[in-house]
Amino acid sequence: MNFYSKKVILLFLLPSFIGIVVFKIVSMLVAVGISFTDWNLLGAPDFVGLSNYKRILHDQNIHLALKNTFYFIIGYIPFVIAIGLGLACLLNRALKGVFVFRGIFFLSVIASWVAVSVIFKGLFNTELGLINQIFNFFGLAGPGWLQDPNFTMKAIVTASVWKDAGFIAVIFLGGLQSISKDVYEAAKLDGIKSSQQFRYITLPLLSPTLFYALMISVISSFQVFDQVNIMTANEPSAQLLPVMVTEIYKHSFRYMDMGYATALSFMLFVIILFVTFVMNKLQAKWVTYES
């Protein structure tokens, strides 16, 4: 590569580099600085040292938000991964009209969270919602899904799994189609039955894709916000089911407590970074690469 070509490449990379520095690195450093201040956006920020972080340790509402966030993750991840993998296996078959079904299952992905949340809020309505109408049809009394905190998070998890399963299925479908058919042919010659192929061939070779799907699902779960904010709006459970991002939103734009909100954001960043690091370390024990 000659000198002129290198200059052209660097010239094209420069806008992206400037964007990363200004909007990522500098913004992050400024946010860390704000987390050590008491600032309401109107006046000058007052430096308060570690006070915001000490406040987090004693804030019972933040502890509850963390608990609810982990509750959502534990309820959401197994279902979205299992359903996404099941859908991908079905859509990977050479069936007539399979491309139509792939499009149908992907429709939920392009729908906005606002629309999905409003629809599911209607479905889980205590008196008029379809879910409780089905319960009534069988002579059962449906719960107050969005009024009873014991059921509200289950309703939110259901809506989240419905929306994201199609996206996870597309990721798994790409992974399934990247597995060489020669591997299955060789397995047949070695006497492996069709019923054993998924366990001994598909699942190990799909493990890098599974790890990727798991990683992005966990990261997005920590940032759950839209569906919680909309489905619990004007409901009694709203005060009892805060999650981390709803607390950051409240302290930022409702209480104008930017220093504390930024400290919460940085704490959430550290938690996600730690979980990502642990998952990345553990992948060596179960992820198999074809090469």
Coordinates of C-alpha atoms in Angstrom, one line a residue:
M1 CA 0.0 0.0 0.0
N2 CA 1.5 3.3 -1.0
F3 CA 1.7 6.5 1.0
Y4 CA -1.2 8.1 -1.0
S5 CA -3.5 5.2 -0.3
K6 CA -2.8 5.4 3.4
K7 CA -3.6 9.1 3.5
V8 CA -6.9 8.5 1.7
I9 CA -7.9 5.8 4.1
L10 CA -7.0 8.0 7.1
L11 CA -9.0 10.8 5.6
F12 CA -12.1 8.6 5.4
L13 CA -11.6 7.3 8.9
L14 CA -11.1 10.8 10.4
P15 CA -14.9 11.7 10.8
S16 CA -15.5 8.5 12.6
F17 CA -12.5 9.0 14.8
I18 CA -13.6 12.5 15.7
G19 CA -17.1 11.3 16.4
I20 CA -15.8 8.5 18.8
V21 CA -13.5 10.9 20.6
V22 CA -16.0 13.8 21.0
F23 CA -19.3 11.9 21.5
K24 CA -18.0 8.8 23.3
I25 CA -14.7 9.3 25.1
V26 CA -15.0 13.0 26.0
S27 CA -18.7 12.6 26.9
M28 CA -17.9 9.7 29.2
L29 CA -15.1 11.6 31.0
V30 CA -17.4 14.6 31.4
A31 CA -20.1 12.3 32.8
V32 CA -17.7 10.8 35.3
G33 CA -16.8 14.4 36.4
I34 CA -20.5 15.3 36.8
S35 CA -21.0 12.3 39.0
F36 CA -18.8 13.9 41.7
T37 CA -21.0 17.1 41.7
D38 CA -24.4 18.3 42.9
W39 CA -25.9 19.9 39.7
N40 CA -29.5 20.7 38.7
L41 CA -28.6 21.9 35.2
L42 CA -29.5 25.5 36.0
G43 CA -26.6 26.7 38.1
A44 CA -22.9 25.9 38.4
P45 CA -22.2 22.3 39.6
D46 CA -20.9 22.0 43.2
F47 CA -18.1 19.4 43.8
V48 CA -19.3 16.9 46.4
G49 CA -16.6 14.2 46.1
L50 CA -17.9 10.7 46.6
S51 CA -21.2 11.8 48.2
N52 CA -23.3 10.6 45.3
Y53 CA -21.7 7.1 45.4
K54 CA -22.1 6.9 49.2
R55 CA -25.8 7.9 48.8
I56 CA -26.3 5.0 46.4
L57 CA -25.1 2.5 49.0
H58 CA -27.9 3.7 51.4
D59 CA -30.7 4.4 48.8
Q60 CA -33.3 1.6 49.4
N61 CA -35.0 2.5 46.1
I62 CA -31.9 1.9 44.2
H63 CA -31.4 -1.5 45.9
L64 CA -35.0 -2.3 44.9
A65 CA -34.3 -1.2 41.3
L66 CA -31.2 -3.4 41.2
K67 CA -33.2 -6.3 42.5
N68 CA -36.0 -5.8 40.0
T69 CA -33.5 -5.5 37.1
F70 CA -31.8 -8.8 38.0
Y71 CA -35.3 -10.3 38.4
F72 CA -36.1 -9.2 34.9
I73 CA -32.8 -10.6 33.5
I74 CA -33.4 -14.0 35.2
G75 CA -36.9 -14.2 33.9
Y76 CA -36.2 -12.9 30.4
I77 CA -32.9 -14.5 29.3
P78 CA -33.9 -18.2 29.5
F79 CA -37.2 -17.7 27.6
V80 CA -35.9 -15.4 24.9
I81 CA -32.9 -17.7 24.2
A82 CA -34.9 -20.9 24.2
I83 CA -37.8 -19.5 22.1
G84 CA -35.4 -17.8 19.7
L85 CA -33.4 -21.0 19.2
G86 CA -36.6 -23.1 18.7
L87 CA -37.9 -20.6 16.1
A88 CA -34.5 -20.6 14.3
C89 CA -34.5 -24.4 14.2
L90 CA -38.0 -24.4 12.7
L91 CA -37.2 -21.7 10.2
N92 CA -33.9 -23.4 9.1
R93 CA -35.9 -26.3 7.6
A94 CA -36.4 -26.5 3.9
L95 CA -40.2 -26.1 4.1
K96 CA -42.4 -24.5 1.4
G97 CA -43.1 -20.9 2.2
V98 CA -40.5 -20.7 4.9
F99 CA -39.4 -17.2 3.8
V100 CA -42.9 -15.9 4.5
F101 CA -42.7 -17.3 8.1
R102 CA -39.2 -15.7 8.5
G103 CA -40.7 -12.4 7.6
I104 CA -43.7 -12.8 9.9
F105 CA -41.6 -13.7 12.9
F106 CA -39.3 -10.7 12.2
L107 CA -42.2 -8.3 12.2
S108 CA -42.1 -8.0 16.0
V109 CA -38.5 -6.7 15.8
I110 CA -39.3 -3.7 13.7
A111 CA -42.3 -2.7 15.8
S112 CA -41.5 0.2 18.2
W113 CA -41.4 -0.5 22.0
V114 CA -44.1 2.1 22.5
A115 CA -46.5 0.3 20.2
V116 CA -45.7 -3.1 21.7
S117 CA -46.0 -1.9 25.3
V118 CA -49.4 -0.2 24.6
I119 CA -50.7 -3.4 23.0
F120 CA -49.5 -5.6 25.8
K121 CA -50.9 -3.2 28.4
G122 CA -54.3 -3.7 26.7
L123 CA -53.9 -7.5 26.6
F124 CA -53.1 -7.6 30.3
N125 CA -55.9 -5.2 31.3
T126 CA -57.7 -6.8 34.3
E127 CA -61.3 -6.4 33.1
L128 CA -61.1 -6.1 29.3
G129 CA -57.8 -7.7 28.4
L130 CA -57.6 -10.8 26.2
I131 CA -55.4 -12.7 28.8
N132 CA -58.0 -12.5 31.6
Q133 CA -60.8 -13.2 29.1
I134 CA -59.2 -16.5 28.4
F135 CA -58.9 -17.1 32.1
N136 CA -62.6 -16.3 32.5
F137 CA -63.5 -18.7 29.6
F138 CA -62.0 -21.6 31.7
G139 CA -63.8 -20.3 34.8
L140 CA -60.7 -18.9 36.4
A141 CA -60.2 -15.4 37.8
G142 CA -57.3 -13.7 36.2
P143 CA -54.9 -11.6 38.3
G144 CA -54.5 -7.9 38.2
W145 CA -51.4 -8.1 36.0
L146 CA -50.4 -4.5 36.1
Q147 CA -51.8 -3.7 39.5
D148 CA -50.2 -6.6 41.5
P149 CA -46.4 -6.2 41.7
N150 CA -46.2 -10.1 41.9
F151 CA -47.5 -10.3 38.3
T152 CA -46.4 -7.0 36.7
M153 CA -42.8 -8.1 36.0
K154 CA -44.1 -11.3 34.5
A155 CA -46.3 -9.3 32.1
I156 CA -43.3 -7.1 31.2
V157 CA -41.1 -10.2 30.7
T158 CA -43.8 -11.7 28.4
A159 CA -43.9 -8.6 26.3
S160 CA -40.1 -8.4 26.1
V161 CA -39.7 -12.0 25.1
W162 CA -42.4 -11.7 22.4
K163 CA -40.7 -8.7 20.8
D164 CA -37.1 -9.9 21.0
A165 CA -37.5 -13.6 20.2
G166 CA -37.6 -12.9 16.5
F167 CA -34.4 -10.9 16.6
I168 CA -32.6 -13.7 18.6
A169 CA -34.0 -16.2 16.1
V170 CA -32.4 -14.3 13.2
I171 CA -29.1 -14.5 14.9
F172 CA -29.4 -18.2 15.6
L173 CA -30.6 -18.8 12.0
G174 CA -27.4 -17.2 10.7
G175 CA -25.4 -19.5 13.0
L176 CA -27.3 -22.6 11.9
Q177 CA -26.8 -21.8 8.2
S178 CA -23.1 -21.3 8.7
I179 CA -22.6 -24.9 9.9
S180 CA -21.3 -27.0 7.0
K181 CA -23.6 -29.8 5.8
D182 CA -20.4 -31.9 5.4
V183 CA -20.3 -32.1 9.2
Y184 CA -23.7 -33.7 9.3
E185 CA -22.9 -36.1 6.4
A186 CA -19.7 -37.2 8.2
A187 CA -21.7 -37.7 11.4
K188 CA -24.2 -40.0 9.6
L189 CA -21.3 -42.1 8.3
D190 CA -20.0 -42.4 11.9
G191 CA -23.5 -43.7 12.9
I192 CA -24.8 -40.6 14.8
K193 CA -28.6 -40.7 14.8
S194 CA -30.7 -37.7 13.6
S195 CA -32.0 -37.3 17.2
Q196 CA -28.4 -36.9 18.5
Q197 CA -27.3 -34.4 15.9
F198 CA -28.6 -31.4 17.8
R199 CA -26.8 -32.3 21.0
Y200 CA -23.5 -33.5 19.6
I201 CA -23.1 -31.3 16.5
T202 CA -25.5 -28.4 16.2
L203 CA -25.3 -27.1 19.8
P204 CA -21.5 -27.2 20.1
L205 CA -21.0 -25.6 16.7
L206 CA -23.7 -23.1 17.5
S207 CA -22.1 -22.2 20.8
P208 CA -20.3 -19.0 19.5
T209 CA -23.6 -17.7 18.2
L210 CA -25.3 -18.7 21.5
F211 CA -22.6 -16.8 23.4
Y212 CA -23.1 -13.7 21.2
A213 CA -26.9 -13.9 21.6
L214 CA -26.5 -14.4 25.4
M215 CA -24.1 -11.4 25.7
I216 CA -26.3 -8.9 23.8
S217 CA -29.4 -10.1 25.6
V218 CA -27.8 -9.6 29.0
I219 CA -26.5 -6.1 28.1
S220 CA -29.9 -5.0 26.7
S221 CA -31.7 -6.5 29.8
F222 CA -29.7 -4.2 32.1
Q223 CA -31.0 -1.3 30.1
V224 CA -34.7 -2.3 30.2
F225 CA -36.7 0.9 30.3
D226 CA -39.4 1.5 27.6
Q227 CA -41.7 -1.4 28.4
V228 CA -41.4 -0.9 32.2
N229 CA -42.1 2.9 31.9
I230 CA -45.1 2.5 29.6
M231 CA -46.7 -0.7 31.0
T232 CA -46.6 0.5 34.6
A233 CA -47.6 4.1 33.9
N234 CA -50.5 5.2 36.1
E235 CA -50.5 1.8 37.7
P236 CA -50.1 1.1 41.5
S237 CA -47.1 -1.2 40.8
A238 CA -45.1 1.7 39.2
Q239 CA -43.7 2.8 42.6
L240 CA -42.8 -0.8 43.6
L241 CA -41.2 -1.9 40.3
P242 CA -38.4 0.6 39.6
V243 CA -35.5 -0.7 37.4
M244 CA -32.1 0.9 37.1
V245 CA -32.8 3.0 34.0
T246 CA -36.2 4.3 35.2
E247 CA -34.4 5.5 38.4
I248 CA -31.7 7.2 36.2
Y249 CA -34.5 8.8 34.1
K250 CA -36.4 10.0 37.2
H251 CA -33.3 11.6 38.9
S252 CA -32.3 13.2 35.6
F253 CA -35.5 14.7 34.2
R254 CA -38.0 14.6 37.1
Y255 CA -35.8 15.6 40.0
M256 CA -33.1 17.4 38.0
D257 CA -30.5 15.7 40.2
M258 CA -27.9 15.3 37.4
G259 CA -24.9 14.5 39.7
Y260 CA -26.7 11.5 41.3
A261 CA -28.2 10.4 38.0
T262 CA -24.8 10.3 36.4
A263 CA -23.4 8.4 39.4
L264 CA -26.2 5.8 38.9
S265 CA -25.4 5.7 35.2
F266 CA -21.7 5.1 35.9
M267 CA -22.5 2.4 38.5
L268 CA -24.7 0.6 35.9
F269 CA -21.9 0.9 33.4
V270 CA -19.5 -0.8 35.8
I271 CA -22.0 -3.6 36.6
I272 CA -22.5 -4.3 32.8
L273 CA -18.7 -4.1 32.3
F274 CA -18.1 -6.6 35.1
V275 CA -20.8 -9.1 34.0
T276 CA -19.5 -8.8 30.4
F277 CA -15.9 -9.5 31.6
V278 CA -17.0 -12.6 33.6
M279 CA -19.1 -13.9 30.7
N280 CA -16.1 -13.4 28.3
K281 CA -13.8 -15.3 30.7
L282 CA -16.3 -18.2 31.2
Q283 CA -16.8 -18.6 27.4
A284 CA -13.6 -20.6 27.1
K285 CA -15.2 -23.4 29.1
W286 CA -18.2 -24.0 26.9
V287 CA -17.8 -22.2 23.5
T288 CA -16.5 -24.4 20.7
Y289 CA -15.1 -22.8 17.6
E290 CA -15.2 -24.9 14.4
S291 CA -11.6 -24.3 13.5

